[in-house]
Amino acid sequence: MRHTKVKDLLNSTTTLQEINAKGWVRTFRNNQFIALNDGSTINNIQCVVDFENTPDETLKRITTGAAVSVTGNLVESKGAGQKYEIQVNKLEILGDSDAEKFPMQPKKHSLEFLRENAHLRVRTNAFGAIMRVRSVLSFAVHSYFQQKGFVYVNTPIVTGADAEGAGEMFQVTSLPLDNLPKTEEGNIDYKKDFFGKHTNLTVSGQLEGETFAMALGQIYTFGPTFRAENSNTSRHLAEFWMIEPEVAFNDLNDNMDLAEDFIKYVVKYAVDNCSDDLKFLEGRLIEEEKSKPQAERSEMPLLEKLGFVMNNDFKRVSYTEAVDILRDSTPNKKKKFQYIINEWGADLQSEHERYLVEKHFKCPVILFDYPANIKAFYMRLNEDGKTVRAMDILFPGIGEIVGGSQREERFDVLVEKMKALGIDEEELWWYLDTRRFGSAVHSGFGLGFERLVLFVTGMTNIRDVIPFPRTPQNAEF
Ligand code: 4AD
Ligand code: MG
């Protein structure tokens, strides 16, 4: 007999005869009531067991975590809290669960404990909700770009290029690390390596993406990226997913418009399609807030915060204006910032970004026209000769969620910049070809997918919005 999803049973408009449901026991009360969850929804279905006609040995095996199959009728529930329940006629234990040893007991667990059990944490309400929201958001990403006629490009994971020029890469090699082949000069001989050259895991698909934008017009990537930056923060992963649209003939303003429209679309999509899960996550946050001191409580409940982002313009501010605001800010004057902003040209830390968003503007902010020397080589130089057409989008509770720019389309200017930064032109010959043959104004950005999921779910640690987080000293599972 084909089983019906719990979600469909709970959404049924009539009672039903002879249905079958399969799932995992969340709780078993009074030797009679199973709360059954199958992952299709945050909600459990109540299954009422005919305990008088069920053998004791079977009843004992209905424990938290066990997989069961129940057959019976979907009837109107006599109890409060649910419209329908299953009156069980036949119960089958599919997989026992040792009640004493099962780590996901029906009680509150710390997020740290759950991270150590990332293979089982998805069986909790919160992680089930987060992972369903994540899935819906990734569909929304494709839906947005596909509707607009963007072409989805799978850029390589293994690459020779360091797109961001930050040198934070994981090397890919098949050379024996305990017996490396050497050149006559005594350096490692990468000609003998698998690809015949030095390669690493990609930090961004942008450079390859640009070559496609210069043929297909509008493209996007959505794939894993890797950064070996040793920053053990609640916003950084060593392996994360990035969405990178790239559009020919778009300038920086078009780029900002696209990013803002895109973010609003995907947030709205999640709100429209994940209401049960988001309501649960909002309730979870409200509970958590109660245990915090007043000053640290956030002002808006989750759904109101998402609505605010969907319905309000992002504030667009130049780097120069932002530095003026920060220099005059109370935490700067009172030396409360870890990094004091003294002069134009300073790189902004997440404490500054969050001050601008959370305290000063109180809305998402797009900062643009950054100093050239704190940004990547490919960004278009402004007429002032010292700023580039960069933009970062800053979000409350998150800091930077998007980084992007108008690209330097002028061959000579780009080559000069690469020379100044010591970037090998020969390595990037193919990238320079886009500027040799039919170059044009173009722009793009990268959205960190996990930072988006953080924002939408209201979680605070990026390790809790990716199934199996990779961070320094941690690659379990
Ligand atoms: O600002 P980033 O480094 O920009 C780029 O990689 C460009 N190539 C994008 C482009 O223009 N096509 O990274 C983009 C975004 C950041 O804003 C952030 O949201 C996310 O990627 N990100 C990370 N997310 C999680 N863990 C990390 N270690 C991240 N590093 C960047
Ligand atoms: Mg950035």
Short mmCIF file of C-alpha atoms and ligand atoms in Angstrom, two decimals:
data_model
loop_
_atom_site.label_atom_id
_atom_site.label_comp_id
_atom_site.label_asym_id
_atom_site.label_seq_id
_atom_site.Cartn_x
_atom_site.Cartn_y
_atom_site.Cartn_z
CA MET A 1 0.00 0.00 0.00
CA ARG A 2 1.37 3.39 -1.03
CA HIS A 3 1.86 5.68 1.96
CA THR A 4 0.51 9.22 2.10
CA LYS A 5 2.65 12.10 3.26
CA VAL A 6 1.79 13.52 6.67
CA LYS A 7 1.53 16.97 5.10
CA ASP A 8 -1.16 15.76 2.69
CA LEU A 9 -3.05 13.99 5.46
CA LEU A 10 -3.06 17.11 7.63
CA ASN A 11 -4.19 19.20 4.67
CA SER A 12 -6.95 16.77 3.75
CA THR A 13 -10.40 18.30 3.34
CA THR A 14 -12.24 15.10 4.27
CA THR A 15 -11.83 12.11 6.51
CA LEU A 16 -10.29 9.12 4.73
CA GLN A 17 -10.58 5.33 4.96
CA GLU A 18 -7.62 2.96 4.94
CA ILE A 19 -4.64 5.20 4.59
CA ASN A 20 -1.04 4.40 5.39
CA ALA A 21 1.58 6.74 6.83
CA LYS A 22 5.24 6.11 7.48
CA GLY A 23 7.60 8.18 9.58
CA TRP A 24 9.55 8.50 12.80
CA VAL A 25 8.11 8.59 16.29
CA ARG A 26 8.68 11.94 17.97
CA THR A 27 6.87 11.04 21.19
CA PHE A 28 4.61 8.28 22.48
CA ARG A 29 2.22 9.30 25.26
CA ASN A 30 -0.05 7.26 27.55
CA ASN A 31 0.75 4.08 25.65
CA GLN A 32 -1.67 5.36 23.05
CA PHE A 33 -0.72 8.59 21.20
CA ILE A 34 2.12 8.64 18.70
CA ALA A 35 3.30 12.00 17.39
CA LEU A 36 4.51 10.94 13.95
CA ASN A 37 6.73 13.05 11.72
CA ASP A 38 7.88 12.19 8.20
CA GLY A 39 9.73 15.38 7.30
CA SER A 40 7.13 16.58 4.80
CA THR A 41 6.04 19.27 7.27
CA ILE A 42 7.02 20.59 10.67
CA ASN A 43 3.70 19.31 11.99
CA ASN A 44 3.32 15.82 13.44
CA ILE A 45 0.24 13.74 12.91
CA GLN A 46 -1.31 12.17 15.96
CA CYS A 47 -1.76 8.41 15.61
CA VAL A 48 -4.07 6.77 18.11
CA VAL A 49 -2.99 3.19 18.80
CA ASP A 50 -5.54 0.58 19.78
CA PHE A 51 -3.45 -0.39 22.81
CA GLU A 52 -5.88 -3.02 24.06
CA ASN A 53 -5.46 -5.04 20.89
CA THR A 54 -1.74 -4.36 20.35
CA PRO A 55 0.73 -6.77 21.94
CA ASP A 56 2.83 -5.34 24.77
CA GLU A 57 6.06 -6.21 22.94
CA THR A 58 4.99 -3.99 20.06
CA LEU A 59 3.93 -1.11 22.31
CA LYS A 60 7.35 -1.21 24.00
CA ARG A 61 9.02 -0.75 20.65
CA ILE A 62 7.21 2.52 19.92
CA THR A 63 10.04 4.71 21.14
CA THR A 64 11.32 8.16 20.19
CA GLY A 65 13.24 7.86 16.93
CA ALA A 66 11.76 4.53 15.82
CA ALA A 67 10.54 4.23 12.22
CA VAL A 68 6.96 3.00 12.00
CA SER A 69 4.24 2.33 9.49
CA VAL A 70 0.64 2.93 10.52
CA THR A 71 -2.46 1.91 8.62
CA GLY A 72 -5.91 3.08 9.56
CA ASN A 73 -8.50 5.78 9.06
CA LEU A 74 -8.05 9.51 8.99
CA VAL A 75 -10.70 10.74 11.41
CA GLU A 76 -11.62 14.01 13.02
CA SER A 77 -9.59 14.43 16.16
CA LYS A 78 -11.30 14.52 19.50
CA GLY A 79 -8.30 16.17 21.11
CA ALA A 80 -7.35 19.81 20.83
CA GLY A 81 -4.53 20.96 18.59
CA GLN A 82 -5.23 19.05 15.41
CA LYS A 83 -8.11 18.67 13.01
CA TYR A 84 -7.37 15.10 11.96
CA GLU A 85 -5.67 12.12 13.50
CA ILE A 86 -5.06 8.56 12.42
CA GLN A 87 -7.10 5.84 14.13
CA VAL A 88 -4.56 3.05 13.80
CA ASN A 89 -5.74 -0.43 12.78
CA LYS A 90 -2.37 -1.88 11.96
CA LEU A 91 1.00 -0.83 13.29
CA GLU A 92 4.34 -2.07 12.07
CA ILE A 93 7.72 -1.25 13.56
CA LEU A 94 10.05 -0.67 10.60
CA GLY A 95 13.16 0.19 12.59
CA ASP A 96 13.68 0.14 16.33
CA SER A 97 15.36 3.00 18.14
CA ASP A 98 17.12 2.44 21.44
CA ALA A 99 15.25 4.94 23.60
CA GLU A 100 18.11 5.34 26.08
CA LYS A 101 20.79 5.89 23.49
CA PHE A 102 18.95 7.99 20.90
CA PRO A 103 20.59 11.44 21.13
CA MET A 104 17.56 13.42 19.92
CA GLN A 105 15.45 13.15 23.05
CA PRO A 106 12.16 15.08 23.06
CA LYS A 107 13.61 18.03 25.01
CA LYS A 108 15.60 21.17 24.28
CA HIS A 109 19.16 20.53 23.15
CA SER A 110 21.94 23.10 22.83
CA LEU A 111 22.92 24.09 19.30
CA GLU A 112 26.48 22.96 20.08
CA PHE A 113 25.27 19.48 20.98
CA LEU A 114 23.16 19.36 17.83
CA ARG A 115 26.15 20.38 15.68
CA GLU A 116 28.06 17.39 17.04
CA ASN A 117 25.12 15.27 15.89
CA ALA A 118 24.57 16.91 12.52
CA HIS A 119 23.47 13.56 11.06
CA LEU A 120 20.56 13.41 13.50
CA ARG A 121 19.80 17.07 14.23
CA VAL A 122 17.70 17.25 11.07
CA ARG A 123 15.20 15.05 12.95
CA THR A 124 14.42 17.97 15.27
CA ASN A 125 11.74 20.54 14.53
CA ALA A 126 14.15 23.45 14.17
CA PHE A 127 16.57 21.72 11.79
CA GLY A 128 13.81 20.15 9.74
CA ALA A 129 12.37 23.64 9.31
CA ILE A 130 15.74 25.23 8.46
CA MET A 131 16.56 22.60 5.85
CA ARG A 132 13.14 22.84 4.19
CA VAL A 133 13.48 26.64 4.05
CA ARG A 134 16.97 26.23 2.58
CA SER A 135 15.59 23.94 -0.12
CA VAL A 136 12.77 26.33 -1.00
CA LEU A 137 15.21 29.25 -1.14
CA SER A 138 17.45 27.42 -3.58
CA PHE A 139 14.45 26.72 -5.80
CA ALA A 140 13.55 30.43 -5.57
CA VAL A 141 17.03 31.37 -6.77
CA HIS A 142 16.61 29.29 -9.92
CA SER A 143 13.03 30.44 -10.35
CA TYR A 144 14.03 34.12 -10.25
CA PHE A 145 16.82 33.88 -12.78
CA GLN A 146 15.08 31.41 -15.08
CA GLN A 147 12.01 33.64 -15.28
CA LYS A 148 14.26 36.49 -16.31
CA GLY A 149 15.98 34.42 -19.00
CA PHE A 150 19.34 34.03 -17.30
CA VAL A 151 21.40 30.99 -18.32
CA TYR A 152 22.57 28.73 -15.48
CA VAL A 153 26.30 28.04 -15.80
CA ASN A 154 28.26 25.40 -13.92
CA THR A 155 31.68 26.92 -13.48
CA PRO A 156 34.56 24.60 -12.53
CA ILE A 157 35.28 23.59 -8.96
CA VAL A 158 38.93 22.87 -9.71
CA THR A 159 40.70 25.89 -11.14
CA GLY A 160 44.12 27.47 -11.55
CA ALA A 161 42.85 31.00 -10.91
CA ASP A 162 42.56 32.87 -7.62
CA ALA A 163 39.54 34.99 -8.53
CA GLU A 164 39.57 37.12 -5.42
CA GLY A 165 43.36 37.42 -5.25
CA ALA A 166 43.22 36.81 -1.55
CA GLY A 167 45.26 33.61 -1.58
CA GLU A 168 42.84 31.76 0.67
CA MET A 169 42.70 28.58 -1.36
CA PHE A 170 42.69 24.86 -0.79
CA GLN A 171 45.22 23.25 -3.06
CA VAL A 172 44.17 20.30 -5.23
CA THR A 173 46.92 17.83 -5.97
CA SER A 174 47.55 14.15 -6.57
CA LEU A 175 51.29 14.51 -5.86
CA PRO A 176 52.64 12.39 -2.99
CA LEU A 177 53.01 14.93 -0.19
CA ASP A 178 55.83 12.95 1.43
CA ASN A 179 57.85 12.76 -1.77
CA LEU A 180 57.28 15.85 -3.90
CA PRO A 181 58.92 16.05 -7.34
CA LYS A 182 61.28 19.01 -7.56
CA THR A 183 62.51 21.18 -10.44
CA GLU A 184 66.21 21.82 -10.96
CA GLU A 185 65.82 25.02 -8.96
CA GLY A 186 64.42 23.00 -6.06
CA ASN A 187 60.80 24.12 -6.34
CA ILE A 188 57.83 21.76 -6.44
CA ASP A 189 57.42 20.54 -10.02
CA TYR A 190 53.72 21.07 -10.71
CA LYS A 191 54.21 19.90 -14.29
CA LYS A 192 54.21 16.44 -12.74
CA ASP A 193 50.93 17.06 -10.93
CA PHE A 194 47.62 15.65 -12.19
CA PHE A 195 46.66 18.73 -14.22
CA GLY A 196 50.23 19.62 -15.12
CA LYS A 197 49.87 22.85 -13.17
CA HIS A 198 49.12 24.25 -9.75
CA THR A 199 45.38 24.00 -9.03
CA ASN A 200 43.00 24.74 -6.20
CA LEU A 201 39.33 24.61 -5.23
CA THR A 202 37.50 27.63 -6.56
CA VAL A 203 36.84 30.65 -4.32
CA SER A 204 34.37 32.07 -6.88
CA GLY A 205 33.02 31.21 -10.32
CA GLN A 206 33.04 34.84 -11.37
CA LEU A 207 35.95 34.93 -13.79
CA GLU A 208 34.66 31.97 -15.78
CA GLY A 209 31.13 33.37 -15.40
CA GLU A 210 32.22 36.63 -17.02
CA THR A 211 33.35 34.80 -20.15
CA PHE A 212 29.86 33.30 -20.46
CA ALA A 213 28.11 36.63 -19.83
CA MET A 214 30.10 38.04 -22.76
CA ALA A 215 28.33 35.54 -25.01
CA LEU A 216 25.02 34.66 -23.39
CA GLY A 217 24.25 38.10 -21.98
CA GLN A 218 22.80 37.15 -18.61
CA ILE A 219 24.11 34.20 -16.65
CA TYR A 220 24.19 32.94 -13.08
CA THR A 221 26.13 30.34 -11.19
CA PHE A 222 24.98 28.55 -8.06
CA GLY A 223 27.54 26.19 -6.64
CA PRO A 224 29.95 25.38 -3.85
CA THR A 225 32.94 27.63 -3.18
CA PHE A 226 35.84 27.08 -0.84
CA ARG A 227 37.91 29.42 1.27
CA ALA A 228 40.79 28.46 3.49
CA GLU A 229 40.51 31.61 5.56
CA ASN A 230 41.14 30.78 9.16
CA SER A 231 38.26 32.83 10.48
CA ASN A 232 36.35 30.87 13.04
CA THR A 233 33.33 33.18 13.13
CA SER A 234 29.60 32.64 13.09
CA ARG A 235 29.51 34.06 9.51
CA HIS A 236 32.26 32.06 7.79
CA LEU A 237 32.41 28.58 6.37
CA ALA A 238 35.32 26.94 4.56
CA GLU A 239 32.80 25.40 2.14
CA PHE A 240 29.78 27.49 1.25
CA TRP A 241 27.40 28.00 -1.65
CA MET A 242 27.43 31.13 -3.73
CA ILE A 243 25.09 32.55 -6.33
CA GLU A 244 26.86 34.71 -8.90
CA PRO A 245 24.88 36.46 -11.63
CA GLU A 246 26.84 38.31 -14.31
CA VAL A 247 25.18 40.59 -16.85
CA ALA A 248 26.57 42.14 -20.03
CA PHE A 249 25.82 45.87 -20.49
CA ASN A 250 24.76 46.36 -16.84
CA ASP A 251 26.47 49.17 -14.97
CA LEU A 252 26.77 49.43 -11.20
CA ASN A 253 23.31 50.95 -10.75
CA ASP A 254 21.71 48.16 -12.78
CA ASN A 255 23.70 45.73 -10.66
CA MET A 256 22.36 47.20 -7.43
CA ASP A 257 18.81 47.13 -8.81
CA LEU A 258 19.19 43.48 -9.79
CA ALA A 259 20.62 42.45 -6.41
CA GLU A 260 17.90 44.24 -4.47
CA ASP A 261 15.09 42.88 -6.64
CA PHE A 262 16.54 39.37 -6.45
CA ILE A 263 16.86 39.36 -2.66
CA LYS A 264 13.33 40.69 -2.22
CA TYR A 265 11.98 38.02 -4.55
CA VAL A 266 13.65 35.08 -2.80
CA VAL A 267 12.70 36.34 0.67
CA LYS A 268 9.08 36.75 -0.45
CA TYR A 269 9.14 33.33 -2.04
CA ALA A 270 10.20 31.78 1.27
CA VAL A 271 7.57 33.75 3.21
CA ASP A 272 4.87 32.63 0.76
CA ASN A 273 5.94 28.98 0.65
CA CYS A 274 7.34 28.19 4.10
CA SER A 275 4.79 29.72 6.42
CA ASP A 276 4.58 26.81 8.90
CA ASP A 277 8.34 26.51 9.16
CA LEU A 278 8.91 30.26 9.46
CA LYS A 279 6.20 30.59 12.08
CA PHE A 280 7.89 27.84 14.06
CA LEU A 281 11.29 29.51 13.72
CA GLU A 282 9.81 32.84 14.73
CA GLY A 283 8.32 31.24 17.86
CA ARG A 284 11.65 29.65 18.67
CA LEU A 285 13.35 33.04 18.44
CA ILE A 286 10.75 34.72 20.64
CA GLU A 287 11.42 32.07 23.31
CA GLU A 288 15.15 32.60 22.97
CA GLU A 289 14.82 36.37 23.18
CA LYS A 290 13.11 36.06 26.54
CA SER A 291 16.29 34.72 28.07
CA LYS A 292 18.37 37.64 26.78
CA PRO A 293 18.95 41.00 28.47
CA GLN A 294 16.67 43.75 27.11
CA ALA A 295 19.50 45.54 25.27
CA GLU A 296 20.33 42.49 23.17
CA ARG A 297 16.80 41.71 22.09
CA SER A 298 16.01 42.34 18.48
CA GLU A 299 13.20 44.75 17.85
CA MET A 300 11.23 42.81 15.26
CA PRO A 301 9.81 39.30 15.20
CA LEU A 302 11.16 37.23 12.30
CA LEU A 303 8.25 37.55 9.87
CA GLU A 304 7.96 41.27 10.45
CA LYS A 305 11.69 41.61 9.75
CA LEU A 306 11.34 39.67 6.48
CA GLY A 307 8.35 41.82 5.52
CA PHE A 308 10.38 44.92 6.25
CA VAL A 309 13.12 43.81 3.86
CA MET A 310 10.59 42.90 1.16
CA ASN A 311 8.77 46.21 1.35
CA ASN A 312 11.45 48.84 1.90
CA ASP A 313 14.12 50.28 -0.34
CA PHE A 314 17.69 49.40 0.56
CA LYS A 315 19.60 52.53 1.49
CA ARG A 316 22.39 53.29 -1.03
CA VAL A 317 25.40 55.02 0.51
CA SER A 318 28.89 55.66 -0.83
CA TYR A 319 31.90 54.36 1.09
CA THR A 320 33.00 57.96 1.64
CA GLU A 321 29.68 58.92 3.25
CA ALA A 322 29.78 55.75 5.35
CA VAL A 323 33.26 56.53 6.65
CA ASP A 324 32.12 60.02 7.62
CA ILE A 325 29.19 58.55 9.55
CA LEU A 326 31.41 55.98 11.25
CA ARG A 327 34.10 58.48 12.16
CA ASP A 328 31.51 60.64 13.93
CA SER A 329 29.70 57.72 15.56
CA THR A 330 29.55 57.29 19.32
CA PRO A 331 31.25 53.84 19.40
CA ASN A 332 34.12 55.27 17.34
CA LYS A 333 34.57 58.31 19.56
CA LYS A 334 34.25 56.25 22.72
CA LYS A 335 36.67 53.69 21.28
CA LYS A 336 34.07 50.95 21.56
CA PHE A 337 34.92 49.59 18.10
CA GLN A 338 37.73 47.09 18.07
CA TYR A 339 39.03 48.83 14.93
CA ILE A 340 38.79 52.61 15.20
CA ILE A 341 38.02 54.41 11.94
CA ASN A 342 40.45 57.32 11.63
CA GLU A 343 40.76 57.94 7.97
CA TRP A 344 39.38 57.42 4.52
CA GLY A 345 40.70 54.18 3.06
CA ALA A 346 40.19 52.01 6.12
CA ASP A 347 38.70 48.59 5.42
CA LEU A 348 35.34 48.16 7.11
CA GLN A 349 35.00 45.36 9.64
CA SER A 350 31.75 43.60 10.40
CA GLU A 351 31.32 45.73 13.57
CA HIS A 352 31.22 48.84 11.33
CA GLU A 353 28.90 47.26 8.79
CA ARG A 354 26.51 46.22 11.52
CA TYR A 355 26.60 49.65 13.14
CA LEU A 356 25.57 51.24 9.85
CA VAL A 357 22.72 48.79 9.27
CA GLU A 358 21.45 48.14 12.78
CA LYS A 359 22.06 51.43 14.56
CA HIS A 360 22.37 54.17 11.99
CA PHE A 361 20.15 53.41 8.97
CA LYS A 362 18.08 50.62 10.53
CA CYS A 363 17.53 48.99 7.12
CA PRO A 364 19.57 47.02 4.57
CA VAL A 365 22.34 49.19 3.14
CA ILE A 366 24.19 49.07 -0.19
CA LEU A 367 27.64 50.59 0.13
CA PHE A 368 29.33 51.50 -3.15
CA ASP A 369 32.46 53.14 -4.57
CA TYR A 370 35.03 51.63 -2.24
CA PRO A 371 38.73 52.53 -2.21
CA ALA A 372 40.46 50.58 -4.97
CA ASN A 373 43.17 49.14 -2.75
CA ILE A 374 40.82 47.25 -0.43
CA LYS A 375 38.95 45.55 -3.28
CA ALA A 376 39.68 42.88 -5.91
CA PHE A 377 41.64 43.58 -9.12
CA TYR A 378 38.72 43.20 -11.56
CA MET A 379 36.59 46.11 -10.33
CA ARG A 380 36.14 49.13 -12.56
CA LEU A 381 38.23 52.16 -11.63
CA ASN A 382 36.26 55.40 -11.20
CA GLU A 383 37.29 58.67 -12.81
CA ASP A 384 38.73 59.84 -9.46
CA GLY A 385 41.46 57.20 -9.89
CA LYS A 386 41.16 56.00 -6.29
CA THR A 387 37.75 54.35 -5.92
CA VAL A 388 36.23 51.40 -7.74
CA ARG A 389 32.66 50.61 -8.77
CA ALA A 390 32.20 48.06 -6.00
CA MET A 391 29.08 47.40 -3.99
CA ASP A 392 28.46 45.42 -0.83
CA ILE A 393 25.00 44.76 0.55
CA LEU A 394 24.85 44.79 4.33
CA PHE A 395 22.05 43.14 6.30
CA PRO A 396 20.92 43.39 9.90
CA GLY A 397 22.34 40.61 12.05
CA ILE A 398 24.50 39.40 9.17
CA GLY A 399 26.74 42.16 7.90
CA GLU A 400 27.88 41.58 4.31
CA ILE A 401 25.48 39.34 2.40
CA VAL A 402 26.42 40.39 -1.16
CA GLY A 403 29.68 41.54 -2.73
CA GLY A 404 29.77 42.71 -6.33
CA SER A 405 30.93 45.30 -8.82
CA GLN A 406 30.94 46.73 -12.28
CA ARG A 407 33.92 45.06 -13.94
CA GLU A 408 36.94 46.78 -15.43
CA GLU A 409 36.17 46.36 -19.13
CA ARG A 410 39.15 48.40 -20.42
CA PHE A 411 41.99 46.10 -21.40
CA ASP A 412 44.83 48.52 -20.66
CA VAL A 413 43.51 49.60 -17.29
CA LEU A 414 42.96 45.98 -16.27
CA VAL A 415 46.43 44.87 -17.31
CA GLU A 416 48.02 47.76 -15.49
CA LYS A 417 46.10 46.87 -12.34
CA MET A 418 47.14 43.24 -12.59
CA LYS A 419 50.77 44.24 -13.03
CA ALA A 420 50.61 46.47 -9.97
CA LEU A 421 49.20 43.60 -7.91
CA GLY A 422 51.61 41.01 -9.30
CA ILE A 423 48.86 38.95 -10.93
CA ASP A 424 50.27 36.79 -13.72
CA GLU A 425 48.80 37.90 -17.06
CA GLU A 426 49.75 34.61 -18.66
CA GLU A 427 47.74 32.65 -16.10
CA LEU A 428 44.66 34.73 -16.88
CA TRP A 429 45.13 34.98 -20.67
CA TRP A 430 41.62 33.64 -21.23
CA TYR A 431 40.08 36.22 -18.88
CA LEU A 432 41.91 39.01 -20.68
CA ASP A 433 40.55 37.70 -23.99
CA THR A 434 37.09 38.91 -22.95
CA ARG A 435 38.59 42.41 -22.97
CA ARG A 436 40.44 41.79 -26.24
CA PHE A 437 37.43 40.62 -28.22
CA GLY A 438 34.22 42.61 -27.96
CA SER A 439 34.65 43.97 -24.46
CA ALA A 440 31.69 45.83 -22.98
CA VAL A 441 30.44 47.25 -19.71
CA HIS A 442 29.27 44.39 -17.48
CA SER A 443 28.54 43.76 -13.83
CA GLY A 444 27.77 41.03 -11.37
CA PHE A 445 27.69 40.06 -7.73
CA GLY A 446 27.99 37.13 -5.37
CA LEU A 447 25.40 36.28 -2.74
CA GLY A 448 26.52 33.95 0.04
CA PHE A 449 23.67 31.44 0.12
CA GLU A 450 24.15 30.44 3.77
CA ARG A 451 24.10 34.08 4.84
CA LEU A 452 20.76 34.40 3.08
CA VAL A 453 19.46 31.27 4.85
CA LEU A 454 20.73 32.71 8.15
CA PHE A 455 18.76 35.86 7.57
CA VAL A 456 15.54 34.16 6.51
CA THR A 457 15.55 31.57 9.32
CA GLY A 458 16.69 34.03 11.99
CA MET A 459 19.48 31.67 13.05
CA THR A 460 22.68 33.27 14.30
CA ASN A 461 25.40 30.75 13.51
CA ILE A 462 26.17 29.86 9.89
CA ARG A 463 27.01 26.29 11.00
CA ASP A 464 23.31 25.79 11.66
CA VAL A 465 22.03 26.53 8.16
CA ILE A 466 24.16 24.13 6.10
CA PRO A 467 23.69 20.36 6.46
CA PHE A 468 27.28 19.47 7.34
CA PRO A 469 29.41 22.53 8.05
CA ARG A 470 33.10 22.65 7.14
CA THR A 471 35.07 25.01 9.38
CA PRO A 472 38.67 25.11 10.65
CA GLN A 473 39.43 21.85 12.48
CA ASN A 474 36.08 20.36 11.56
CA ALA A 475 35.09 18.14 8.64
CA GLU A 476 33.12 15.43 10.44
CA PHE A 477 30.45 13.52 8.51
O1 4AD B 1 32.55 39.33 -1.43
P1 4AD B 1 32.98 38.04 -2.04
O2 4AD B 1 34.34 37.55 -1.70
O3 4AD B 1 32.82 38.26 -3.60
C1 4AD B 1 33.17 37.39 -4.58
O4 4AD B 1 33.57 36.27 -4.41
C2 4AD B 1 32.88 37.92 -5.97
N1 4AD B 1 33.64 37.09 -6.93
C3 4AD B 1 31.42 37.90 -6.23
C4 4AD B 1 31.06 38.43 -7.59
O5 4AD B 1 31.16 39.62 -7.80
N2 4AD B 1 30.64 37.57 -8.51
O6 4AD B 1 31.93 36.90 -1.69
C5 4AD B 1 30.56 37.06 -2.04
C6 4AD B 1 29.67 36.69 -0.88
C7 4AD B 1 29.88 37.52 0.38
O7 4AD B 1 29.18 38.72 0.31
C8 4AD B 1 29.32 36.59 1.44
O8 4AD B 1 27.90 36.66 1.47
C9 4AD B 1 29.71 35.23 0.92
O9 4AD B 1 29.94 35.35 -0.46
N3 4AD B 1 30.92 34.72 1.58
C10 4AD B 1 30.92 33.74 2.51
N4 4AD B 1 29.92 33.04 3.06
C11 4AD B 1 30.24 32.10 3.97
N5 4AD B 1 31.51 31.83 4.35
C12 4AD B 1 32.56 32.51 3.82
N6 4AD B 1 33.81 32.20 4.18
C13 4AD B 1 32.29 33.52 2.85
N7 4AD B 1 33.04 34.36 2.12
C14 4AD B 1 32.20 35.07 1.36
MG MG B 2 33.18 40.71 -0.09
#
